[in-house]
Coordinates of C-alpha atoms in Angstrom, one line a residue:
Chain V
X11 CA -10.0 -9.8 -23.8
X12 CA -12.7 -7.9 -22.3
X13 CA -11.9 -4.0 -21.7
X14 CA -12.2 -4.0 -17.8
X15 CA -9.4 -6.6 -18.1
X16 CA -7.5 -4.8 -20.8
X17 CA -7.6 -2.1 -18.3
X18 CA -6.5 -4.0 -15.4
X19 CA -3.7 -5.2 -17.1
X20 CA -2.8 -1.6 -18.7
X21 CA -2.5 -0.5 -14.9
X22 CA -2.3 -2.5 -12.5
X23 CA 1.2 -4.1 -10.9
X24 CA 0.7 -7.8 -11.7
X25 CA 1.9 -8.7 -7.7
X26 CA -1.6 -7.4 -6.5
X27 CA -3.5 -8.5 -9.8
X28 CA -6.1 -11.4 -9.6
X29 CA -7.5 -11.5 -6.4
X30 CA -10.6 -10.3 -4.2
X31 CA -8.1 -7.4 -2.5
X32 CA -4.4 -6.7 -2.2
X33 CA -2.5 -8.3 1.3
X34 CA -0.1 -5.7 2.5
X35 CA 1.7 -6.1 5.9
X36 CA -1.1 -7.9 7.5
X37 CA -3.8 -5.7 5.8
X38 CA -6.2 -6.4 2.8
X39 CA -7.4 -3.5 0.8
X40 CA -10.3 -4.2 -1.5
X41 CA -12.6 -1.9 -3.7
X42 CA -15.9 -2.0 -5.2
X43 CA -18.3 0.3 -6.9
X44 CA -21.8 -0.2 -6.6
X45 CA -23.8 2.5 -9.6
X46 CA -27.5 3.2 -10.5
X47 CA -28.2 1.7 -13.3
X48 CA -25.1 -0.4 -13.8
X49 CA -25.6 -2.7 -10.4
X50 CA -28.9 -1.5 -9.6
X51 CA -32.2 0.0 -10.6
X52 CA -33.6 2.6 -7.6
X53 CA -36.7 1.0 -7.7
X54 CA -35.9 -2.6 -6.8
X55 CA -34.2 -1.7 -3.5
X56 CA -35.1 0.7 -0.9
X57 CA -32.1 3.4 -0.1
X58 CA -31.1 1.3 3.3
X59 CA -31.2 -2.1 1.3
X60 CA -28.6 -0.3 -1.6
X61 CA -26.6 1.1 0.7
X62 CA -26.3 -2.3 3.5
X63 CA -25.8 -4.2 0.2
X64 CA -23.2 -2.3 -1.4
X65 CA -20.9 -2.7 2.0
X66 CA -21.6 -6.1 1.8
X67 CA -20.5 -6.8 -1.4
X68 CA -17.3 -5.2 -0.8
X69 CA -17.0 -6.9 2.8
X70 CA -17.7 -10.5 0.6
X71 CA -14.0 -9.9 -0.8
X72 CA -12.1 -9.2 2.5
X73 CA -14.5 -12.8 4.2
X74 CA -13.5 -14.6 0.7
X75 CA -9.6 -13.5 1.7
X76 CA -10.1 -14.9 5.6
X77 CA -9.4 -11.0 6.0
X78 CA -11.5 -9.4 9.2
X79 CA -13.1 -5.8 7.8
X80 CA -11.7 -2.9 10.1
X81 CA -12.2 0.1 8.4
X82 CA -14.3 1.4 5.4
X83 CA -14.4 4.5 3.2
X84 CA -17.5 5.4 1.0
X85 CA -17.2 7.8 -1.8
X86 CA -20.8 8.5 -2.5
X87 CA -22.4 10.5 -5.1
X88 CA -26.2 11.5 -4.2
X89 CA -28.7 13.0 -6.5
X90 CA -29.7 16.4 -5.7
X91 CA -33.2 15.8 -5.0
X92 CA -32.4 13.4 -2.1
X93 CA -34.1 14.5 1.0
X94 CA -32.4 14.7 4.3
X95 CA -34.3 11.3 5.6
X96 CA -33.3 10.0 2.0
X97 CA -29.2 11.1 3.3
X98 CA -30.9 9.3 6.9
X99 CA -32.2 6.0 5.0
X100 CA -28.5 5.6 3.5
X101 CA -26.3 6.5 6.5
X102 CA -28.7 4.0 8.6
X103 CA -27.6 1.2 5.7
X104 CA -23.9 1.9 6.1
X105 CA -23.9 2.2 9.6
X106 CA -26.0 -1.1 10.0
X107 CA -23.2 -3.5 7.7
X108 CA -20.9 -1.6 10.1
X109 CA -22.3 -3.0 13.3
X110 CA -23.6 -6.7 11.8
X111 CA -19.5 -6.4 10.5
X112 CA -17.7 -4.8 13.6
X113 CA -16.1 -1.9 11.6
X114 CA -15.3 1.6 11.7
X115 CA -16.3 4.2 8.8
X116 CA -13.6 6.2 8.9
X117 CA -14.1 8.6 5.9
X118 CA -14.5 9.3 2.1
X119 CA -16.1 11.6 0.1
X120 CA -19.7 12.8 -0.9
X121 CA -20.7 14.7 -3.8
X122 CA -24.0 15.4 -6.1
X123 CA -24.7 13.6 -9.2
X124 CA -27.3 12.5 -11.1
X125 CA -27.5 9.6 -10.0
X126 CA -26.6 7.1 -7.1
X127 CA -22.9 5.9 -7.4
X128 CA -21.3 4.3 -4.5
X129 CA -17.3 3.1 -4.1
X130 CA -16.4 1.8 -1.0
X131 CA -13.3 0.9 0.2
X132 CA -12.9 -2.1 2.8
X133 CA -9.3 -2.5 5.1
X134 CA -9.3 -5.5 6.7
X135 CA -6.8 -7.2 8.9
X136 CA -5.7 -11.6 8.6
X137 CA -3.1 -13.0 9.4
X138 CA -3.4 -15.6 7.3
X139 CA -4.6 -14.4 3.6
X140 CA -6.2 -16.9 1.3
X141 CA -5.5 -16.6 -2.4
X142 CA -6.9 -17.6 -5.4
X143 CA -3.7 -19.0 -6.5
X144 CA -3.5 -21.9 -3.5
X145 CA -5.8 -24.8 -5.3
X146 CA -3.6 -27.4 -5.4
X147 CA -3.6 -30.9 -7.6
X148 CA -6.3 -33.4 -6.0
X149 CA -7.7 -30.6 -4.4
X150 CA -11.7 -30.9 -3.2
X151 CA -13.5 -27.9 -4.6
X152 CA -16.8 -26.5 -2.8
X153 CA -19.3 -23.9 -2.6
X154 CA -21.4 -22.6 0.5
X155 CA -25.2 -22.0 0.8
X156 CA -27.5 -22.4 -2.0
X157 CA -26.5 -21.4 -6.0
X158 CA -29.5 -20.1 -8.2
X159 CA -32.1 -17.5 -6.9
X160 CA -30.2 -14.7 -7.3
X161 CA -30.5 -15.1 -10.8
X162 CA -34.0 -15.8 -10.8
X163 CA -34.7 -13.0 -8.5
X164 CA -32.8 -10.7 -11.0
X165 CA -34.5 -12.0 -13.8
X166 CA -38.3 -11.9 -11.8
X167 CA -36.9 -7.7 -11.3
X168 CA -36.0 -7.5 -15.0
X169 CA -39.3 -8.4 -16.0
X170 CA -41.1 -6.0 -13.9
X171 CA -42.0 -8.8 -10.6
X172 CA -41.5 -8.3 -7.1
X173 CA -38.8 -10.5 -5.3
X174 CA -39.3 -11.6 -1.3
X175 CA -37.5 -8.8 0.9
X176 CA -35.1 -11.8 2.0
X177 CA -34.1 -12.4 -1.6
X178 CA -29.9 -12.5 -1.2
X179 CA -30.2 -10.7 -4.2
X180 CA -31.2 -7.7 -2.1
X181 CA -29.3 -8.9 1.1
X182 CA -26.4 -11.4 0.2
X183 CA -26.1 -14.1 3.2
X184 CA -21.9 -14.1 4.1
X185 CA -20.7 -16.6 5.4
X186 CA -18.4 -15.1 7.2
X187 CA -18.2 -17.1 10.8
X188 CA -17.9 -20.7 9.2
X189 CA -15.1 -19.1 6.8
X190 CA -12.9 -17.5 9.3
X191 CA -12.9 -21.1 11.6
X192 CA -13.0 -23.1 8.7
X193 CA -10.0 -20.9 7.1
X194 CA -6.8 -23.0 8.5
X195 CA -8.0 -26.1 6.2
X196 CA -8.6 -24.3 3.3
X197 CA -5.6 -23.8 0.1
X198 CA -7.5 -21.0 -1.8
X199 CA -11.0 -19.7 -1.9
X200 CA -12.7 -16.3 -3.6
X201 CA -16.5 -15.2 -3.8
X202 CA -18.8 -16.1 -6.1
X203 CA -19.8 -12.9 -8.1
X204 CA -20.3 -13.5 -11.3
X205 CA -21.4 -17.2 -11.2
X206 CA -20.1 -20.5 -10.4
X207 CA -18.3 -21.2 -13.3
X208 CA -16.9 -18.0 -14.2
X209 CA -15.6 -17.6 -10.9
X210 CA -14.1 -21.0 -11.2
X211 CA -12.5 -20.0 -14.8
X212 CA -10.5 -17.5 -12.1
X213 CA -9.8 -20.1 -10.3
X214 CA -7.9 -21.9 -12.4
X215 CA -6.2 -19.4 -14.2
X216 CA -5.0 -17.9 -10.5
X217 CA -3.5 -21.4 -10.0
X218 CA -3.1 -22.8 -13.1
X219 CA -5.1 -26.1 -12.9
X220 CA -8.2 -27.8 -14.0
X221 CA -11.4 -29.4 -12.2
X222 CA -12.9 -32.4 -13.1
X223 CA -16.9 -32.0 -11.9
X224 CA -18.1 -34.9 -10.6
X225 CA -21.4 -33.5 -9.8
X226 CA -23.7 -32.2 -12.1
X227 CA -24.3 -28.3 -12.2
X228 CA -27.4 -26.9 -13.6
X229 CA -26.8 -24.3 -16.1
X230 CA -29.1 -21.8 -13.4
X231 CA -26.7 -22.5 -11.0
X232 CA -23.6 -22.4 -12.8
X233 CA -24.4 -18.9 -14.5
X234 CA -26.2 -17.5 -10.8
X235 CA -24.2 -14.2 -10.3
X236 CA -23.9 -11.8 -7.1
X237 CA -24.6 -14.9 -5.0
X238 CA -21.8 -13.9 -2.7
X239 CA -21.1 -17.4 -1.5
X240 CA -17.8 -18.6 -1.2
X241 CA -16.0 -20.9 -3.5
X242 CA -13.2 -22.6 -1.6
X243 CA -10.7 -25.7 -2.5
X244 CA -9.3 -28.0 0.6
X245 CA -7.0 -30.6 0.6
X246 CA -9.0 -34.3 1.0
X247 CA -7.6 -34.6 4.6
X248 CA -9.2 -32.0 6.0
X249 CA -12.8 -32.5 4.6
X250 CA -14.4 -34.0 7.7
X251 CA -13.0 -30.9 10.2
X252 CA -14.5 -28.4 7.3
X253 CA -17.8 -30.5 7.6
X254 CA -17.7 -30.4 11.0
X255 CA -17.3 -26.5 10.6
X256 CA -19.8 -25.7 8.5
X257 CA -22.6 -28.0 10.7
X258 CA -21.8 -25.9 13.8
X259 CA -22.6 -23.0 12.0
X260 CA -25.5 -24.3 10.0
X261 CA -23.5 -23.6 7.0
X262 CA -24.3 -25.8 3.8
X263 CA -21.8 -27.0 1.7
X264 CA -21.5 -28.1 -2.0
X265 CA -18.5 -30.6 -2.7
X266 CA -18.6 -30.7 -6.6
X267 CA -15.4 -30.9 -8.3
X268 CA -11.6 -31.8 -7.7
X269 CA -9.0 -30.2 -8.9
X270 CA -6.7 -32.6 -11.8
X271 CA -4.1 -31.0 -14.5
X272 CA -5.4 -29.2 -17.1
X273 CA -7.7 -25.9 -17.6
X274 CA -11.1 -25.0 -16.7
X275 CA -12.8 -22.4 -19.0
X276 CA -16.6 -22.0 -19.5
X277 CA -18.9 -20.6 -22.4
X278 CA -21.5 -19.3 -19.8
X279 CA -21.6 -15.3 -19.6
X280 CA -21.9 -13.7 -17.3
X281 CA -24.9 -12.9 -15.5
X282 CA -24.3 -9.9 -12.7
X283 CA -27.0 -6.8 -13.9
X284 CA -23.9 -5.1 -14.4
X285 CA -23.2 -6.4 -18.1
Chain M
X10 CA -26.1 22.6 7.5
X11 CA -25.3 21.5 3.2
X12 CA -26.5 18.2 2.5
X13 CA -22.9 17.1 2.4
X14 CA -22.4 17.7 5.6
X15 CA -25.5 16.2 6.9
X16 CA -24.7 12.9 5.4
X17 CA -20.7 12.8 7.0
X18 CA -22.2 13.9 10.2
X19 CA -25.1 11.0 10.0
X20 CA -22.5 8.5 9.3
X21 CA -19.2 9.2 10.5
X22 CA -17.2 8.4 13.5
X23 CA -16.5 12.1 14.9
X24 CA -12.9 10.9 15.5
X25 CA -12.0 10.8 12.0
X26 CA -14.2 13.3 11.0
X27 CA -13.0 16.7 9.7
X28 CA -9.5 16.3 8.8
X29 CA -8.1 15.2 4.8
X30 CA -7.5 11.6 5.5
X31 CA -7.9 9.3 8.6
X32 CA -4.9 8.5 10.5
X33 CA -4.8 5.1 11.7
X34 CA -1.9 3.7 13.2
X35 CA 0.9 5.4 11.1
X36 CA -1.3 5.2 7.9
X37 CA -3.8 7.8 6.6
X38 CA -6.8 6.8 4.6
X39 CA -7.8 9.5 2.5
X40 CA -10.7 9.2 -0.5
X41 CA -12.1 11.8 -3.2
X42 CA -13.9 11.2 -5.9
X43 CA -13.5 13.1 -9.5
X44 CA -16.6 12.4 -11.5
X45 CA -17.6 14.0 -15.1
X46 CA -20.2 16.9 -15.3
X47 CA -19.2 17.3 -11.5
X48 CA -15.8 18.2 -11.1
X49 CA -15.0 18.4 -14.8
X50 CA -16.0 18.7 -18.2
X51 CA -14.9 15.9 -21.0
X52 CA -13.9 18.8 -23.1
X53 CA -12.0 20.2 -20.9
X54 CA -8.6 18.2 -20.6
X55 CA -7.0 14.8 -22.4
X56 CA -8.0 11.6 -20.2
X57 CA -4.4 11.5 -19.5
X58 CA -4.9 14.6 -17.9
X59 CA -8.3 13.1 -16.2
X60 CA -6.7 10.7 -14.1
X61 CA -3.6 12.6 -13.4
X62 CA -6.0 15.0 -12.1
X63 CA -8.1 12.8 -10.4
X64 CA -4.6 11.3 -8.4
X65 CA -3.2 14.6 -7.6
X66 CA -6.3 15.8 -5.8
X67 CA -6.2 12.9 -3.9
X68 CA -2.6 12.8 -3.1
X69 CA -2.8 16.5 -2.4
X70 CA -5.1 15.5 0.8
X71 CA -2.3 12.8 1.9
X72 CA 0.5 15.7 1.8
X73 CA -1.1 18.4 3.3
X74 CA -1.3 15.7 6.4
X75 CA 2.1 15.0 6.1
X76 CA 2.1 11.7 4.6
X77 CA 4.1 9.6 1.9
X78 CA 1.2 8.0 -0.7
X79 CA 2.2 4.4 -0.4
X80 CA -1.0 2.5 -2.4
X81 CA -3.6 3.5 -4.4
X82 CA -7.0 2.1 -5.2
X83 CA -9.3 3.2 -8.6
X84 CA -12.8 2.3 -8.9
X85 CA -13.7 3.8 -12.3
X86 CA -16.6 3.7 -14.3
X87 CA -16.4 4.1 -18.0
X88 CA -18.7 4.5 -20.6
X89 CA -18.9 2.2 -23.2
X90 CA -17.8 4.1 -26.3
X91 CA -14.4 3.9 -24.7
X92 CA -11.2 2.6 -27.4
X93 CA -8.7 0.9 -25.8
X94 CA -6.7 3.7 -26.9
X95 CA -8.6 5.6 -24.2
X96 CA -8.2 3.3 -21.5
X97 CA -4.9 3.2 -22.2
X98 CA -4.5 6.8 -22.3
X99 CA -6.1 6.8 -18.6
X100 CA -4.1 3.8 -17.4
X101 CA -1.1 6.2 -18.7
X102 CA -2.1 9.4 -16.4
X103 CA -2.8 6.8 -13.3
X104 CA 0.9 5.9 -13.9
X105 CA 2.1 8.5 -14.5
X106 CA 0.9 10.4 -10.8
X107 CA 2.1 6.8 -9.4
X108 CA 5.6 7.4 -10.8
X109 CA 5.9 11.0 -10.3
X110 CA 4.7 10.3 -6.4
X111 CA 6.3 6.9 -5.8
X112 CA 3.6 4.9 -4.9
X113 CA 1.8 1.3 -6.1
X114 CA -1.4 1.0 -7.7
X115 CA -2.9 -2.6 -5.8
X116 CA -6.2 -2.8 -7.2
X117 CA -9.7 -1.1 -7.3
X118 CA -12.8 -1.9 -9.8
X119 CA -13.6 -1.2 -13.5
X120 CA -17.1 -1.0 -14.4
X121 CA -19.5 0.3 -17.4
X122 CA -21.1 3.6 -17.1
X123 CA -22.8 6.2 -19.1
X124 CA -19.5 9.0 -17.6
X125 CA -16.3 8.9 -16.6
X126 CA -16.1 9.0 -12.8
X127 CA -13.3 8.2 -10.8
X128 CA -12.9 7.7 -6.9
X129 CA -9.3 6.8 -5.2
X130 CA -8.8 5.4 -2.3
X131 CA -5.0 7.2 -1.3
X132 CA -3.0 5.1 1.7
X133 CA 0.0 7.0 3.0
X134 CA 2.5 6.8 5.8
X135 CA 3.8 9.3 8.5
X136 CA 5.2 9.0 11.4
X137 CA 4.0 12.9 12.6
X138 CA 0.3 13.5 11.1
X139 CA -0.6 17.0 10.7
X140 CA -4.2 18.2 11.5
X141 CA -6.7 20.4 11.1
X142 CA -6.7 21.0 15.0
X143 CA -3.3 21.8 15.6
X144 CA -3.4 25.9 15.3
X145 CA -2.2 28.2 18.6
X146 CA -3.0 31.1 19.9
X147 CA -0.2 33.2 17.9
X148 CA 0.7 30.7 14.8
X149 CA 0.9 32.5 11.8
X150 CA -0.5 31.3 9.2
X151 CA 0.5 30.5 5.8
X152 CA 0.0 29.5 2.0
X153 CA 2.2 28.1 -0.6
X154 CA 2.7 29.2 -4.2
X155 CA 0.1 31.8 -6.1
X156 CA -3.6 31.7 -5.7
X157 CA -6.3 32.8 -8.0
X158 CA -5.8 31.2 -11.7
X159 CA -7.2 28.3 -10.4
X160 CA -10.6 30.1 -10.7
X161 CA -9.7 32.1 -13.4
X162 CA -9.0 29.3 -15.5
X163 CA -12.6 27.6 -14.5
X164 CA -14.4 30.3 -15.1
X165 CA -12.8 30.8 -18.7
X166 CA -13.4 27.3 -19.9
X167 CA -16.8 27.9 -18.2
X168 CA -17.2 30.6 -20.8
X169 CA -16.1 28.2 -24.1
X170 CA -12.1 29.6 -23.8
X171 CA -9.2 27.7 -24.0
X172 CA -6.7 27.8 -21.1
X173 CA -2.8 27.3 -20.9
X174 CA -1.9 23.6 -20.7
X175 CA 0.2 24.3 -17.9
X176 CA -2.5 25.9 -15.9
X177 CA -2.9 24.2 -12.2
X178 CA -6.4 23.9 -13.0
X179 CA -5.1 20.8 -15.4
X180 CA -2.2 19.9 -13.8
X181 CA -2.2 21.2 -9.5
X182 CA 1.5 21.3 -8.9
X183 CA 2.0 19.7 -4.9
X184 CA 4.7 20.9 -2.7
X185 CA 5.4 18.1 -1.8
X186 CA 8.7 18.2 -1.1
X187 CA 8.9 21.2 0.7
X188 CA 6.1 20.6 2.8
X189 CA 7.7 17.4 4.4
X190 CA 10.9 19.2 4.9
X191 CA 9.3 22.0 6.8
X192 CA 6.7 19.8 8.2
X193 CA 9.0 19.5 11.9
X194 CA 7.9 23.2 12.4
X195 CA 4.0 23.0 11.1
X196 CA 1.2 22.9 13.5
X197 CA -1.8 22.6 11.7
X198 CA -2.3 22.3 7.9
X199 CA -5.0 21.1 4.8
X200 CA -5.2 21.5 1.2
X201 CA -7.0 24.7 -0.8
X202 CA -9.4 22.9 -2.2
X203 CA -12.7 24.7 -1.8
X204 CA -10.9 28.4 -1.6
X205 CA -8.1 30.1 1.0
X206 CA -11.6 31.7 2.9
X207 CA -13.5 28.8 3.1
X208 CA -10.8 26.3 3.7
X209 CA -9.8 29.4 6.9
X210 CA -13.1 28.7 7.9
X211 CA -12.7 24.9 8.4
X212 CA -9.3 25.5 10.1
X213 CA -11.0 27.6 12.7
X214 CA -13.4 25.3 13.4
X215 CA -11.4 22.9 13.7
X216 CA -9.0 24.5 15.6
X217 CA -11.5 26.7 17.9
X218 CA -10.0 29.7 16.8
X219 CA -10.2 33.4 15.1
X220 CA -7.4 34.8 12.6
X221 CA -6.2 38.4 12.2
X222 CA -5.8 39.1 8.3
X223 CA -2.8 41.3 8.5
X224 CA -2.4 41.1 4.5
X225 CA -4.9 42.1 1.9
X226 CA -6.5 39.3 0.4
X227 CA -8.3 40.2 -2.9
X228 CA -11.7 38.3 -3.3
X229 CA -10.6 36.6 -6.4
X230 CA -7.6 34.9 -4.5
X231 CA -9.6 34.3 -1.6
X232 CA -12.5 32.6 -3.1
X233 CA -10.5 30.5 -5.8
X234 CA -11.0 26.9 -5.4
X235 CA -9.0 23.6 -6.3
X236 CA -5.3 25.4 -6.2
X237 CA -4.3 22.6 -4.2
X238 CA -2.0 24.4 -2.4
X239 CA -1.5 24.2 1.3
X240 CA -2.7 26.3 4.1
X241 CA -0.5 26.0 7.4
X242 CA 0.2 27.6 10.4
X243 CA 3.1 27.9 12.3
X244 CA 4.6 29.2 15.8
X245 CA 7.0 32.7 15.3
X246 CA 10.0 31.4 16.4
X247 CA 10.0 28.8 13.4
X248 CA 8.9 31.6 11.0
X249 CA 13.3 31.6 9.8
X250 CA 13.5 27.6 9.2
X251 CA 10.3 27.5 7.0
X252 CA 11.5 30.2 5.3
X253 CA 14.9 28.7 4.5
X254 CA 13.3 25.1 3.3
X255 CA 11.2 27.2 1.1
X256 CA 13.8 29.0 -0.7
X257 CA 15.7 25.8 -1.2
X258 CA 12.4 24.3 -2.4
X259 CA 11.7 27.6 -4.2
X260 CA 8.1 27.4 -3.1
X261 CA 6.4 31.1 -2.7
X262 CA 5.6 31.6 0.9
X263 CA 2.7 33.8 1.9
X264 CA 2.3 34.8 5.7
X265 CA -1.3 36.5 5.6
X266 CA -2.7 36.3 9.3
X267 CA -2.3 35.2 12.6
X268 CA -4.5 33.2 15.0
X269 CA -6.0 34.7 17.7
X270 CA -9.2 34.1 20.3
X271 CA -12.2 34.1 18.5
X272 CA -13.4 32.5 15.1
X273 CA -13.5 33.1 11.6
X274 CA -16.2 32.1 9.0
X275 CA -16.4 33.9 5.4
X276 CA -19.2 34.8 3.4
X277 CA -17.6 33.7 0.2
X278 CA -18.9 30.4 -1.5
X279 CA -17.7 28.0 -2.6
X280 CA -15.8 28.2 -6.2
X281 CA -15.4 24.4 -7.1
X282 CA -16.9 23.6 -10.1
X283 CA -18.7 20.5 -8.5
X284 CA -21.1 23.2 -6.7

């Protein structure tokens, strides 16, 4: 056992444990922290693109729920050097995923560090939560967009490159229109953060199954972290609506697996900046 | 204008802006963040002590409002050196302020880091919110327990000396119970968390409105910072209740001044550590 999980489980109360955010009384509450140095170099990103991105990533858990963001709160440390356009350049980021999102920032804290450290807290309102726990025997199991180039783009900035300014590694694509309308055919469903098959390890611990992949996954695409896609299971009867969905919205999906008895775990690391 | 308060006023909804949490619909939001070589030294208390620390301060926000903490959120970065004997030495002061405070821990985010920093994420219920806004013309104003040790304490272990366990610097001691009692009779009310003066100053600001400092206030009590008491005001005529929940509660009362027409602003800085 890792020691973020060792942690988790030292803390946290089992009800909430396991999933993207906690559902409360028609309310999700998720948290993530976005550090210098531990999700991001400074120089890879310009101070809007860190800021937008770290909302997003935090907004990627409420979509993955079916949960509507609402309300955030940033606790932000800034280094003491930062200019005011520097404060400017970040506040524009925030305020940006909070008009492309619809919500309100509502408050936190900022302080000065040595570095940039970002925590942000996301409320967001369903009325019909999605859990990692819903796959069900003979399940279909799915994947949106397109698994692979955020690894490679992380990998090109590891070794010094440039990456293209529409990289999803520096602006992840949500998919948050198809989900929401595709949401009452789906049994369970969570983002993919630290790649395909790691996140689908969760998957079937949350609901205690297995997947038999009927489509081969390249080991790029399997270990592709921060992709921020969503990885969903559906019953076979509602395939064709979801299709139909996802080609209103120009959404593409991956069918590649089906859930059977049994466990899934994978040997891949994984491969978010972060470890 | 402090960088900190360029950044909140680039960014934040005015409407939320300016009081200890956010209410929202019988809920208040409240976030701080407690990070190392900012607001404390590693030396300086146990990690139990840490994130009982790092709780209270937050929970201290959700009282002086008024409200019950209901659910907490931790993201907390950790550096790697950790034992699990550390972790679970912080999972143990997390719980602990969750038992002693009666609320759920549902989730937050465990990452690597070179320090120990903490942010919380405090939801709380009321039914009346109390605000920075709410003085009069005529309130008297008010604050809890004993104030000055608080910066005694700092400035002590700032010099290499020990300080008493049970100092509030390590452990803040809430009224908590009082406060809700007596709440029916408050009109306006924060936590002393940058110093009496200071926090004075944002009362009148937020409150449009001068105090008369009928009480001597020595520099050292007016200046000392995280005491985490609470600073209220109050109309005369309920001058007798409060009085009477207090000396049930046997919480120290300190009537020092009274609002009238103008405004107050101190030339006293602030006496956090974190500045």
């Amino acid at each position: 056992m890792n020691k973020e999980q060792f942690f988790i489980n030292s803390i946290q109360n089992s009800k909430y444990n396991g999933d993207d955010g906690a559902f409360i009384d028609g309310y999700v509450y998720s948290m993530d922290a976005f550090f210098e140095d531990v999700h991001f170099k400074k120089d890879w990103f310009t101070l809007k693109q860190i800021a937008y991105k770290s909302m997003l990533v935090n907004i990627s858990d409420a979509i993955a729920m079916n949960a509507k963001p609402k309300y955030a709160l940033i606790s932000i440390a800034i280094p003491k050097y930062y200019t005011n356009e520097d404060l400017q350049e970040l506040a524009n980021g925030f305020k940006k995923a909070a008009k492309d999102f619809d919500f309100e920032i509502i408050g936190g804290d900022t302080i000065e560090n040595y570095k940039l450290d970002i925590s942000i807290t996301i409320i967001s309102k369903t009325s019909k939560p999605i859990y990692r726990s819903g796959v069900k025997e003979g399940d279909y199991l799915c994947y949106t967009g397109k698994l692979g180039d955020s690894k490679k783009d992380l990998e090109a900035l590891l070794s010094g490159k440039k990456i293209k300014k529409s990289s999803k590694f520096i602006k992840p694509v949500l998919k948050a229109d198809f989900f929401y309308e595709a949401s009452k055919y789906i049994n369970a469903s969570m983002d993919i953060s630290d790649g395909l098959f790691l996140d689908l390890e969760k998957l079937s611990i949350a609901s205690n199954i297995g997947f038999d992949i009927f489509r081969k996954i390249d080991d790029n695409i399997a270990s592709s972290g921060e992709e921020y896609e969503i990885l969903f299971s559906c019953s076979q009867k509602n395939l064709k609506k979801i299709e139909q969905i996802a080609k209103k919205h120009k959404t593409k999906l991956n069918f590649f697996a089906k859930a059977v008895k049994g466990s899934f775990r994978t040997n891949l690391s994984n491969h978010h900046f972060k470890n």
